[in-house]
Amino acid sequence: MELREIRTFLAVADLKSFCRAAEKLKYSQAAVTVQIKQLEKELNVHLFDRIGKQTTLTHEGKMFYQYASEVMRNLTCARNVLSQSSELTGSLVIGTIESICSTLFPPLIREYHHRYPGVNINIIVDSPGTLLNRMNSNQIDMVYFLDRRLYDTKWIKILEKPEDIIFAASKEHNFAKETGLSIDQVITQPLILTEKDASYRFILEQYLASDDKKLHPFLEIGNTEFIIKLLKQNEGISFLPEFTIRKEMELGNLTALSMKEFYLRTWRQIVYHKDKWLSREMKAFMELVLEMEEQ
C-alpha cells in the first residue's frame, strides 16, 4: 500500500468522482482507476459503488476512510514537527582514539552539549582499524582518528589535518636542552609508550624495524593523561602527538626533544560512510569541529 493510493482514495471519496479526483491530483482518470483497484485488491474489499454517474463509498469504504484520513493527518503533523523543530534531540555515536578523546574531545563535547543539550552522545574509544570496521557496519556514525592518510571509496572525509608526532620529556630531563639527538640515544632511555595498537606507535615501530631496531618501553598504557603526569615527574620519555602536550609545553612543564634526522607526521581525520544518512546531529558535530579548527 502506497501513500499516493491512500491520497487518491481520499480525493475520490471527498469529490465523489473519479474524474474530478484525477483533475485535482493531475493524474489521468485511468491512473486513478488503477490505483483504486490496486488498493481494493490489497485490502480485499470493494471501496466504491459506481452506479450511473454516482460514486459513493461502500460500507467497507467508509470504514477505511476513517483510517486513511488519520494516516494523512498524522503524516502532516509529523512533517510539520520535523520541519519546524530547531532542537536536536537524537543520538550521536562517535568513534575515536584515546589520545584525541583525552585531549581534544573535552572542550569539543562540552561546547556541543552546551549548544545541543537534547542530543545523546556515545563515544567509543578503540584503534582506528576497529573503529572504521564498525563504522562500515553502521555501528558508529563517524570516526575521528589519527593515522596515515587513509582513503576508501566507501567514505566521505570532512577533516584531514597534519599532526607532528614527537618525543617529549620534562623540562628537567637530561636531554631537554640538547640538540641533534639521535634516535638511538632516545630509544635507550626509559620509555613510556601508548599501547601497540596506537597508529603513531605502529608507524614508529615500522620505522625502527627497517633499521633492525626495537622499542623496549618500561611502561605501556592506553592513557595519555597518565603518561603526561609521569613525564611531568621526569620519569622518562614518551612519543606522542604534539597536540596532546601543547598546553604543558606552553606552561613550561614539558618539551619536544630536538631530534637529528628524525621527523614523523601523521594526520587527524574524520570520516563517515557515504551511504550513511547525514543526520542533523552529525552535521552539527561536523560544523562545530570545523569551527573550532579555525579558532
PDB file of C-alpha atoms in Angstrom:
ATOM      1  CA  MET A   1       0.000   0.000   0.000  1.00  0.00           C
ATOM      2  CA  GLU A   2       1.410   3.370  -1.023  1.00  0.00           C
ATOM      3  CA  LEU A   3       0.638   6.837   0.259  1.00  0.00           C
ATOM      4  CA  ARG A   4      -0.344   8.006  -3.207  1.00  0.00           C
ATOM      5  CA  GLU A   5      -3.033   5.318  -3.325  1.00  0.00           C
ATOM      6  CA  ILE A   6      -4.416   6.488   0.034  1.00  0.00           C
ATOM      7  CA  ARG A   7      -4.309  10.095  -1.153  1.00  0.00           C
ATOM      8  CA  THR A   8      -6.151   9.156  -4.347  1.00  0.00           C
ATOM      9  CA  PHE A   9      -8.771   7.190  -2.409  1.00  0.00           C
ATOM     10  CA  LEU A  10      -9.486  10.199  -0.183  1.00  0.00           C
ATOM     11  CA  ALA A  11      -9.764  12.525  -3.173  1.00  0.00           C
ATOM     12  CA  VAL A  12     -12.295  10.233  -4.895  1.00  0.00           C
ATOM     13  CA  ALA A  13     -14.275   9.860  -1.677  1.00  0.00           C
ATOM     14  CA  ASP A  14     -14.353  13.602  -0.981  1.00  0.00           C
ATOM     15  CA  LEU A  15     -15.173  14.656  -4.550  1.00  0.00           C
ATOM     16  CA  LYS A  16     -17.436  11.650  -5.216  1.00  0.00           C
ATOM     17  CA  SER A  17     -15.920  11.401  -8.667  1.00  0.00           C
ATOM     18  CA  PHE A  18     -13.017   9.600 -10.304  1.00  0.00           C
ATOM     19  CA  CYS A  19     -12.886  12.290 -12.971  1.00  0.00           C
ATOM     20  CA  ARG A  20     -12.700  15.264 -10.561  1.00  0.00           C
ATOM     21  CA  ALA A  21     -10.173  13.429  -8.385  1.00  0.00           C
ATOM     22  CA  ALA A  22      -7.977  12.905 -11.454  1.00  0.00           C
ATOM     23  CA  GLU A  23      -8.168  16.626 -12.274  1.00  0.00           C
ATOM     24  CA  LYS A  24      -7.284  17.647  -8.718  1.00  0.00           C
ATOM     25  CA  LEU A  25      -4.335  15.242  -8.461  1.00  0.00           C
ATOM     26  CA  LYS A  26      -3.218  15.871 -12.057  1.00  0.00           C
ATOM     27  CA  TYR A  27      -3.493  12.182 -12.931  1.00  0.00           C
ATOM     28  CA  SER A  28      -5.288  10.596 -15.850  1.00  0.00           C
ATOM     29  CA  GLN A  29      -8.632   9.036 -14.963  1.00  0.00           C
ATOM     30  CA  ALA A  30      -7.199   5.667 -15.933  1.00  0.00           C
ATOM     31  CA  ALA A  31      -4.361   6.135 -13.413  1.00  0.00           C
ATOM     32  CA  VAL A  32      -6.883   6.896 -10.665  1.00  0.00           C
ATOM     33  CA  THR A  33      -8.872   3.790 -11.550  1.00  0.00           C
ATOM     34  CA  VAL A  34      -5.727   1.619 -11.480  1.00  0.00           C
ATOM     35  CA  GLN A  35      -4.693   2.961  -8.044  1.00  0.00           C
ATOM     36  CA  ILE A  36      -8.140   2.338  -6.543  1.00  0.00           C
ATOM     37  CA  LYS A  37      -8.244  -1.177  -7.986  1.00  0.00           C
ATOM     38  CA  GLN A  38      -4.791  -1.875  -6.560  1.00  0.00           C
ATOM     39  CA  LEU A  39      -5.927  -0.633  -3.156  1.00  0.00           C
ATOM     40  CA  GLU A  40      -9.080  -2.776  -3.286  1.00  0.00           C
ATOM     41  CA  LYS A  41      -7.029  -5.803  -4.265  1.00  0.00           C
ATOM     42  CA  GLU A  42      -4.648  -5.319  -1.355  1.00  0.00           C
ATOM     43  CA  LEU A  43      -7.471  -4.750   1.145  1.00  0.00           C
ATOM     44  CA  ASN A  44      -9.590  -7.477  -0.449  1.00  0.00           C
ATOM     45  CA  VAL A  45     -12.711  -5.279  -0.293  1.00  0.00           C
ATOM     46  CA  HIS A  46     -14.816  -3.159  -2.633  1.00  0.00           C
ATOM     47  CA  LEU A  47     -14.382   0.540  -1.704  1.00  0.00           C
ATOM     48  CA  PHE A  48     -16.735   2.340  -4.098  1.00  0.00           C
ATOM     49  CA  ASP A  49     -20.101   1.788  -5.738  1.00  0.00           C
ATOM     50  CA  ARG A  50     -20.349   3.393  -9.170  1.00  0.00           C
ATOM     51  CA  ILE A  51     -23.972   3.454 -10.267  1.00  0.00           C
ATOM     52  CA  GLY A  52     -24.605   5.679 -13.246  1.00  0.00           C
ATOM     53  CA  LYS A  53     -22.816   8.945 -12.584  1.00  0.00           C
ATOM     54  CA  GLN A  54     -22.867   8.447  -8.816  1.00  0.00           C
ATOM     55  CA  THR A  55     -19.712   7.378  -6.949  1.00  0.00           C
ATOM     56  CA  THR A  56     -20.280   6.528  -3.304  1.00  0.00           C
ATOM     57  CA  LEU A  57     -18.386   4.727  -0.582  1.00  0.00           C
ATOM     58  CA  THR A  58     -19.368   1.186   0.318  1.00  0.00           C
ATOM     59  CA  HIS A  59     -19.650   0.179   3.967  1.00  0.00           C
ATOM     60  CA  GLU A  60     -16.040  -1.058   3.888  1.00  0.00           C
ATOM     61  CA  GLY A  61     -15.048   2.141   2.084  1.00  0.00           C
ATOM     62  CA  LYS A  62     -16.484   4.276   4.898  1.00  0.00           C
ATOM     63  CA  MET A  63     -14.575   2.254   7.480  1.00  0.00           C
ATOM     64  CA  PHE A  64     -11.328   2.584   5.536  1.00  0.00           C
ATOM     65  CA  TYR A  65     -11.942   6.323   5.051  1.00  0.00           C
ATOM     66  CA  GLN A  66     -11.586   6.911   8.806  1.00  0.00           C
ATOM     67  CA  TYR A  67      -8.214   5.154   8.956  1.00  0.00           C
ATOM     68  CA  ALA A  68      -6.955   6.705   5.710  1.00  0.00           C
ATOM     69  CA  SER A  69      -7.837  10.193   6.978  1.00  0.00           C
ATOM     70  CA  GLU A  70      -5.980   9.529  10.235  1.00  0.00           C
ATOM     71  CA  VAL A  71      -2.908   8.320   8.353  1.00  0.00           C
ATOM     72  CA  MET A  72      -2.746  11.529   6.306  1.00  0.00           C
ATOM     73  CA  ARG A  73      -3.360  13.718   9.370  1.00  0.00           C
ATOM     74  CA  ASN A  74      -0.530  12.006  11.253  1.00  0.00           C
ATOM     75  CA  LEU A  75       1.774  12.341   8.264  1.00  0.00           C
ATOM     76  CA  THR A  76       1.017  16.056   8.024  1.00  0.00           C
ATOM     77  CA  CYS A  77       1.651  16.512  11.752  1.00  0.00           C
ATOM     78  CA  ALA A  78       4.943  14.628  11.515  1.00  0.00           C
ATOM     79  CA  ARG A  79       6.102  16.773   8.604  1.00  0.00           C
ATOM     80  CA  ASN A  80       5.202  19.962  10.452  1.00  0.00           C
ATOM     81  CA  VAL A  81       7.008  18.897  13.625  1.00  0.00           C
ATOM     82  CA  LEU A  82      10.147  17.811  11.787  1.00  0.00           C
ATOM     83  CA  SER A  83      10.297  20.912   9.628  1.00  0.00           C
ATOM     84  CA  GLN A  84       9.625  23.364  12.466  1.00  0.00           C
ATOM     85  CA  SER A  85      11.695  21.843  15.261  1.00  0.00           C
ATOM     86  CA  SER A  86      15.051  23.547  15.700  1.00  0.00           C
ATOM     87  CA  GLU A  87      16.087  21.488  18.723  1.00  0.00           C
ATOM     88  CA  LEU A  88      18.263  18.442  18.142  1.00  0.00           C
ATOM     89  CA  THR A  89      17.107  15.507  20.236  1.00  0.00           C
ATOM     90  CA  GLY A  90      18.588  12.471  18.500  1.00  0.00           C
ATOM     91  CA  SER A  91      21.717  10.439  19.208  1.00  0.00           C
ATOM     92  CA  LEU A  92      25.314  10.557  18.019  1.00  0.00           C
ATOM     93  CA  VAL A  93      27.821   7.691  18.096  1.00  0.00           C
ATOM     94  CA  ILE A  94      31.426   8.794  17.572  1.00  0.00           C
ATOM     95  CA  GLY A  95      34.440   6.522  17.356  1.00  0.00           C
ATOM     96  CA  THR A  96      37.839   7.940  18.272  1.00  0.00           C
ATOM     97  CA  ILE A  97      41.257   7.048  19.630  1.00  0.00           C
ATOM     98  CA  GLU A  98      42.366   7.588  23.222  1.00  0.00           C
ATOM     99  CA  SER A  99      44.774  10.489  22.614  1.00  0.00           C
ATOM    100  CA  ILE A 100      42.127  12.529  20.780  1.00  0.00           C
ATOM    101  CA  CYS A 101      39.454  11.597  23.315  1.00  0.00           C
ATOM    102  CA  SER A 102      41.515  12.709  26.313  1.00  0.00           C
ATOM    103  CA  THR A 103      42.844  15.982  24.873  1.00  0.00           C
ATOM    104  CA  LEU A 104      40.679  17.323  22.038  1.00  0.00           C
ATOM    105  CA  PHE A 105      37.259  15.959  22.966  1.00  0.00           C
ATOM    106  CA  PRO A 106      36.629  17.589  26.376  1.00  0.00           C
ATOM    107  CA  PRO A 107      36.214  21.172  25.033  1.00  0.00           C
ATOM    108  CA  LEU A 108      34.557  19.888  21.856  1.00  0.00           C
ATOM    109  CA  ILE A 109      31.954  17.757  23.637  1.00  0.00           C
ATOM    110  CA  ARG A 110      31.401  20.442  26.259  1.00  0.00           C
ATOM    111  CA  GLU A 111      30.536  23.004  23.575  1.00  0.00           C
ATOM    112  CA  TYR A 112      28.404  20.548  21.605  1.00  0.00           C
ATOM    113  CA  HIS A 113      26.402  19.670  24.712  1.00  0.00           C
ATOM    114  CA  HIS A 114      26.017  23.360  25.554  1.00  0.00           C
ATOM    115  CA  ARG A 115      24.529  24.006  22.122  1.00  0.00           C
ATOM    116  CA  TYR A 116      22.504  20.808  21.795  1.00  0.00           C
ATOM    117  CA  PRO A 117      21.664  19.524  25.292  1.00  0.00           C
ATOM    118  CA  GLY A 118      18.977  17.165  23.972  1.00  0.00           C
ATOM    119  CA  VAL A 119      21.415  15.009  21.993  1.00  0.00           C
ATOM    120  CA  ASN A 120      22.603  11.721  23.499  1.00  0.00           C
ATOM    121  CA  ILE A 121      26.333  11.251  22.744  1.00  0.00           C
ATOM    122  CA  ASN A 122      28.080   7.884  22.822  1.00  0.00           C
ATOM    123  CA  ILE A 123      31.883   7.886  22.419  1.00  0.00           C
ATOM    124  CA  ILE A 124      33.623   4.622  21.554  1.00  0.00           C
ATOM    125  CA  VAL A 125      37.405   4.503  22.041  1.00  0.00           C
ATOM    126  CA  ASP A 126      39.413   1.909  20.115  1.00  0.00           C
ATOM    127  CA  SER A 127      42.065   1.514  17.439  1.00  0.00           C
ATOM    128  CA  PRO A 128      41.451   3.181  14.036  1.00  0.00           C
ATOM    129  CA  GLY A 129      41.089  -0.181  12.275  1.00  0.00           C
ATOM    130  CA  THR A 130      38.446  -1.458  14.678  1.00  0.00           C
ATOM    131  CA  LEU A 131      36.536   1.827  14.610  1.00  0.00           C
ATOM    132  CA  LEU A 132      36.497   2.033  10.822  1.00  0.00           C
ATOM    133  CA  ASN A 133      35.255  -1.550  10.569  1.00  0.00           C
ATOM    134  CA  ARG A 134      32.441  -0.738  12.985  1.00  0.00           C
ATOM    135  CA  MET A 135      31.584   2.364  11.001  1.00  0.00           C
ATOM    136  CA  ASN A 136      31.421   0.299   7.806  1.00  0.00           C
ATOM    137  CA  SER A 137      28.911  -1.990   9.522  1.00  0.00           C
ATOM    138  CA  ASN A 138      26.829   1.022  10.656  1.00  0.00           C
ATOM    139  CA  GLN A 139      27.597   0.639  14.376  1.00  0.00           C
ATOM    140  CA  ILE A 140      29.257   4.070  14.518  1.00  0.00           C
ATOM    141  CA  ASP A 141      28.120   7.312  12.873  1.00  0.00           C
ATOM    142  CA  MET A 142      31.581   8.741  12.235  1.00  0.00           C
ATOM    143  CA  VAL A 143      35.211   8.143  13.184  1.00  0.00           C
ATOM    144  CA  TYR A 144      37.706  10.782  14.369  1.00  0.00           C
ATOM    145  CA  PHE A 145      41.157   9.215  14.244  1.00  0.00           C
ATOM    146  CA  LEU A 146      44.884   9.754  13.801  1.00  0.00           C
ATOM    147  CA  ASP A 147      46.812   7.772  11.202  1.00  0.00           C
ATOM    148  CA  ARG A 148      48.473   7.910   7.840  1.00  0.00           C
ATOM    149  CA  ARG A 149      46.241   9.436   5.191  1.00  0.00           C
ATOM    150  CA  LEU A 150      43.593   6.790   4.633  1.00  0.00           C
ATOM    151  CA  TYR A 151      41.128   6.752   1.766  1.00  0.00           C
ATOM    152  CA  ASP A 152      38.259   4.467   0.829  1.00  0.00           C
ATOM    153  CA  THR A 153      35.578   4.836  -1.829  1.00  0.00           C
ATOM    154  CA  LYS A 154      33.021   3.960   0.883  1.00  0.00           C
ATOM    155  CA  TRP A 155      33.917   7.021   2.991  1.00  0.00           C
ATOM    156  CA  ILE A 156      33.344  10.746   2.950  1.00  0.00           C
ATOM    157  CA  LYS A 157      36.151  12.675   4.641  1.00  0.00           C
ATOM    158  CA  ILE A 158      35.394  16.026   6.264  1.00  0.00           C
ATOM    159  CA  LEU A 159      38.692  16.698   8.047  1.00  0.00           C
ATOM    160  CA  GLU A 160      42.306  15.946   7.197  1.00  0.00           C
ATOM    161  CA  LYS A 161      44.890  17.879   9.194  1.00  0.00           C
ATOM    162  CA  PRO A 162      48.622  17.104   9.591  1.00  0.00           C
ATOM    163  CA  GLU A 163      49.967  16.490  13.093  1.00  0.00           C
ATOM    164  CA  ASP A 164      53.561  16.096  14.242  1.00  0.00           C
ATOM    165  CA  ILE A 165      54.378  13.141  16.486  1.00  0.00           C
ATOM    166  CA  ILE A 166      57.236  13.988  18.839  1.00  0.00           C
ATOM    167  CA  PHE A 167      59.481  12.595  21.525  1.00  0.00           C
ATOM    168  CA  ALA A 168      58.577  14.504  24.672  1.00  0.00           C
ATOM    169  CA  ALA A 169      60.085  14.803  28.129  1.00  0.00           C
ATOM    170  CA  SER A 170      60.163  17.006  31.200  1.00  0.00           C
ATOM    171  CA  LYS A 171      61.997  20.322  31.002  1.00  0.00           C
ATOM    172  CA  GLU A 172      64.201  18.824  33.731  1.00  0.00           C
ATOM    173  CA  HIS A 173      65.234  15.806  31.640  1.00  0.00           C
ATOM    174  CA  ASN A 174      68.903  15.467  30.702  1.00  0.00           C
ATOM    175  CA  PHE A 175      68.012  15.636  27.011  1.00  0.00           C
ATOM    176  CA  ALA A 176      65.754  18.687  27.336  1.00  0.00           C
ATOM    177  CA  LYS A 177      68.402  21.215  26.320  1.00  0.00           C
ATOM    178  CA  GLU A 178      70.368  19.033  23.918  1.00  0.00           C
ATOM    179  CA  THR A 179      70.066  19.429  20.162  1.00  0.00           C
ATOM    180  CA  GLY A 180      70.511  16.928  17.356  1.00  0.00           C
ATOM    181  CA  LEU A 181      69.653  13.857  19.405  1.00  0.00           C
ATOM    182  CA  SER A 182      69.835  10.573  17.514  1.00  0.00           C
ATOM    183  CA  ILE A 183      67.033   8.035  17.550  1.00  0.00           C
ATOM    184  CA  ASP A 184      69.456   5.548  19.149  1.00  0.00           C
ATOM    185  CA  GLN A 185      70.095   7.895  22.080  1.00  0.00           C
ATOM    186  CA  VAL A 186      66.391   8.382  22.724  1.00  0.00           C
ATOM    187  CA  ILE A 187      65.166   4.788  22.487  1.00  0.00           C
ATOM    188  CA  THR A 188      67.741   3.582  25.007  1.00  0.00           C
ATOM    189  CA  GLN A 189      66.185   5.877  27.639  1.00  0.00           C
ATOM    190  CA  PRO A 190      63.298   4.761  29.892  1.00  0.00           C
ATOM    191  CA  LEU A 191      60.280   4.941  27.599  1.00  0.00           C
ATOM    192  CA  ILE A 192      56.614   5.378  28.490  1.00  0.00           C
ATOM    193  CA  LEU A 193      54.545   4.480  25.453  1.00  0.00           C
ATOM    194  CA  THR A 194      50.986   4.046  24.377  1.00  0.00           C
ATOM    195  CA  GLU A 195      49.771   0.558  23.575  1.00  0.00           C
ATOM    196  CA  LYS A 196      50.912  -1.104  20.360  1.00  0.00           C
ATOM    197  CA  ASP A 197      47.610  -0.617  18.550  1.00  0.00           C
ATOM    198  CA  ALA A 198      48.066   3.180  18.622  1.00  0.00           C
ATOM    199  CA  SER A 199      48.629   4.174  14.998  1.00  0.00           C
ATOM    200  CA  TYR A 200      51.580   6.502  15.631  1.00  0.00           C
ATOM    201  CA  ARG A 201      53.390   3.941  17.751  1.00  0.00           C
ATOM    202  CA  PHE A 202      52.901   1.378  14.987  1.00  0.00           C
ATOM    203  CA  ILE A 203      54.413   3.806  12.473  1.00  0.00           C
ATOM    204  CA  LEU A 204      57.413   4.329  14.784  1.00  0.00           C
ATOM    205  CA  GLU A 205      57.847   0.563  15.194  1.00  0.00           C
ATOM    206  CA  GLN A 206      57.881   0.159  11.405  1.00  0.00           C
ATOM    207  CA  TYR A 207      60.429   2.947  11.026  1.00  0.00           C
ATOM    208  CA  LEU A 208      62.753   1.325  13.545  1.00  0.00           C
ATOM    209  CA  ALA A 209      62.237  -2.169  12.156  1.00  0.00           C
ATOM    210  CA  SER A 210      63.561  -1.025   8.788  1.00  0.00           C
ATOM    211  CA  ASP A 211      66.890  -0.450  10.572  1.00  0.00           C
ATOM    212  CA  ASP A 212      66.670  -3.561  12.781  1.00  0.00           C
ATOM    213  CA  LYS A 213      65.889  -1.508  15.875  1.00  0.00           C
ATOM    214  CA  LYS A 214      63.242  -2.190  18.516  1.00  0.00           C
ATOM    215  CA  LEU A 215      61.491  -0.325  21.279  1.00  0.00           C
ATOM    216  CA  HIS A 216      61.781  -1.530  24.884  1.00  0.00           C
ATOM    217  CA  PRO A 217      59.412   0.615  26.973  1.00  0.00           C
ATOM    218  CA  PHE A 218      59.326   0.146  30.721  1.00  0.00           C
ATOM    219  CA  LEU A 219      55.625   1.092  30.669  1.00  0.00           C
ATOM    220  CA  GLU A 220      52.845   0.699  28.110  1.00  0.00           C
ATOM    221  CA  ILE A 221      49.462   2.221  28.848  1.00  0.00           C
ATOM    222  CA  GLY A 222      46.498   3.433  26.838  1.00  0.00           C
ATOM    223  CA  ASN A 223      46.004   6.573  28.905  1.00  0.00           C
ATOM    224  CA  THR A 224      47.580   9.764  27.605  1.00  0.00           C
ATOM    225  CA  GLU A 225      46.836  11.765  30.753  1.00  0.00           C
ATOM    226  CA  PHE A 226      48.703   9.210  32.880  1.00  0.00           C
ATOM    227  CA  ILE A 227      51.709   9.345  30.527  1.00  0.00           C
ATOM    228  CA  ILE A 228      51.780  13.144  30.704  1.00  0.00           C
ATOM    229  CA  LYS A 229      51.717  13.052  34.511  1.00  0.00           C
ATOM    230  CA  LEU A 230      54.726  10.719  34.558  1.00  0.00           C
ATOM    231  CA  LEU A 231      56.576  12.910  32.054  1.00  0.00           C
ATOM    232  CA  LYS A 232      55.988  15.961  34.255  1.00  0.00           C
ATOM    233  CA  GLN A 233      57.561  13.995  37.122  1.00  0.00           C
ATOM    234  CA  ASN A 234      60.604  13.373  34.879  1.00  0.00           C
ATOM    235  CA  GLU A 235      60.069   9.621  34.825  1.00  0.00           C
ATOM    236  CA  GLY A 236      61.080   9.078  31.211  1.00  0.00           C
ATOM    237  CA  ILE A 237      60.453   9.922  27.557  1.00  0.00           C
ATOM    238  CA  SER A 238      57.312   9.355  25.512  1.00  0.00           C
ATOM    239  CA  PHE A 239      56.281   9.511  21.870  1.00  0.00           C
ATOM    240  CA  LEU A 240      53.043  11.453  21.455  1.00  0.00           C
ATOM    241  CA  PRO A 241      51.098  13.678  19.085  1.00  0.00           C
ATOM    242  CA  GLU A 242      52.237  17.253  19.639  1.00  0.00           C
ATOM    243  CA  PHE A 243      48.687  18.441  20.278  1.00  0.00           C
ATOM    244  CA  THR A 244      48.404  16.212  23.372  1.00  0.00           C
ATOM    245  CA  ILE A 245      51.152  18.079  25.230  1.00  0.00           C
ATOM    246  CA  ARG A 246      50.832  21.537  23.650  1.00  0.00           C
ATOM    247  CA  LYS A 247      49.319  23.024  26.791  1.00  0.00           C
ATOM    248  CA  GLU A 248      52.051  21.563  29.044  1.00  0.00           C
ATOM    249  CA  MET A 249      54.733  22.887  26.694  1.00  0.00           C
ATOM    250  CA  GLU A 250      53.170  26.368  26.822  1.00  0.00           C
ATOM    251  CA  LEU A 251      53.182  26.133  30.633  1.00  0.00           C
ATOM    252  CA  GLY A 252      56.864  25.186  30.557  1.00  0.00           C
ATOM    253  CA  ASN A 253      56.396  21.727  32.046  1.00  0.00           C
ATOM    254  CA  LEU A 254      57.274  19.585  29.026  1.00  0.00           C
ATOM    255  CA  THR A 255      59.362  19.967  25.904  1.00  0.00           C
ATOM    256  CA  ALA A 256      59.746  18.368  22.497  1.00  0.00           C
ATOM    257  CA  LEU A 257      63.171  16.791  22.159  1.00  0.00           C
ATOM    258  CA  SER A 258      65.375  18.135  19.377  1.00  0.00           C
ATOM    259  CA  MET A 259      65.969  15.190  17.047  1.00  0.00           C
ATOM    260  CA  LYS A 260      68.528  14.706  14.300  1.00  0.00           C
ATOM    261  CA  GLU A 261      67.271  13.241  11.018  1.00  0.00           C
ATOM    262  CA  PHE A 262      64.022  12.073  12.517  1.00  0.00           C
ATOM    263  CA  TYR A 263      60.645  13.562  11.694  1.00  0.00           C
ATOM    264  CA  LEU A 264      57.272  11.863  11.791  1.00  0.00           C
ATOM    265  CA  ARG A 265      53.971  13.372  10.698  1.00  0.00           C
ATOM    266  CA  THR A 266      50.557  11.777  10.665  1.00  0.00           C
ATOM    267  CA  TRP A 267      47.022  13.062  10.063  1.00  0.00           C
ATOM    268  CA  ARG A 268      43.928  13.799  12.085  1.00  0.00           C
ATOM    269  CA  GLN A 269      40.943  12.662  10.041  1.00  0.00           C
ATOM    270  CA  ILE A 270      37.157  12.494  10.342  1.00  0.00           C
ATOM    271  CA  VAL A 271      35.177  10.205   8.060  1.00  0.00           C
ATOM    272  CA  TYR A 272      31.676   8.792   7.734  1.00  0.00           C
ATOM    273  CA  HIS A 273      30.201   6.182   5.401  1.00  0.00           C
ATOM    274  CA  LYS A 274      28.955   7.541   2.079  1.00  0.00           C
ATOM    275  CA  ASP A 275      25.698   5.576   2.433  1.00  0.00           C
ATOM    276  CA  LYS A 276      25.070   6.894   5.944  1.00  0.00           C
ATOM    277  CA  TRP A 277      22.131   9.262   6.287  1.00  0.00           C
ATOM    278  CA  LEU A 278      23.700  12.554   7.391  1.00  0.00           C
ATOM    279  CA  SER A 279      21.547  13.356  10.418  1.00  0.00           C
ATOM    280  CA  ARG A 280      21.220  16.865  11.812  1.00  0.00           C
ATOM    281  CA  GLU A 281      23.144  15.707  14.889  1.00  0.00           C
ATOM    282  CA  MET A 282      26.061  14.508  12.739  1.00  0.00           C
ATOM    283  CA  LYS A 283      26.029  17.659  10.637  1.00  0.00           C
ATOM    284  CA  ALA A 284      26.046  19.884  13.735  1.00  0.00           C
ATOM    285  CA  PHE A 285      29.048  17.994  15.171  1.00  0.00           C
ATOM    286  CA  MET A 286      30.992  18.297  11.920  1.00  0.00           C
ATOM    287  CA  GLU A 287      30.265  22.019  11.684  1.00  0.00           C
ATOM    288  CA  LEU A 288      31.429  22.527  15.271  1.00  0.00           C
ATOM    289  CA  VAL A 289      34.688  20.643  14.667  1.00  0.00           C
ATOM    290  CA  LEU A 290      35.489  22.776  11.623  1.00  0.00           C
ATOM    291  CA  GLU A 291      34.516  25.947  13.501  1.00  0.00           C
ATOM    292  CA  MET A 292      36.856  25.101  16.376  1.00  0.00           C
ATOM    293  CA  GLU A 293      39.658  24.203  13.966  1.00  0.00           C
ATOM    294  CA  GLU A 294      39.560  27.766  12.646  1.00  0.00           C
ATOM    295  CA  GLN A 295      39.856  29.351  16.100  1.00  0.00           C
TER     296      GLN A 295
END
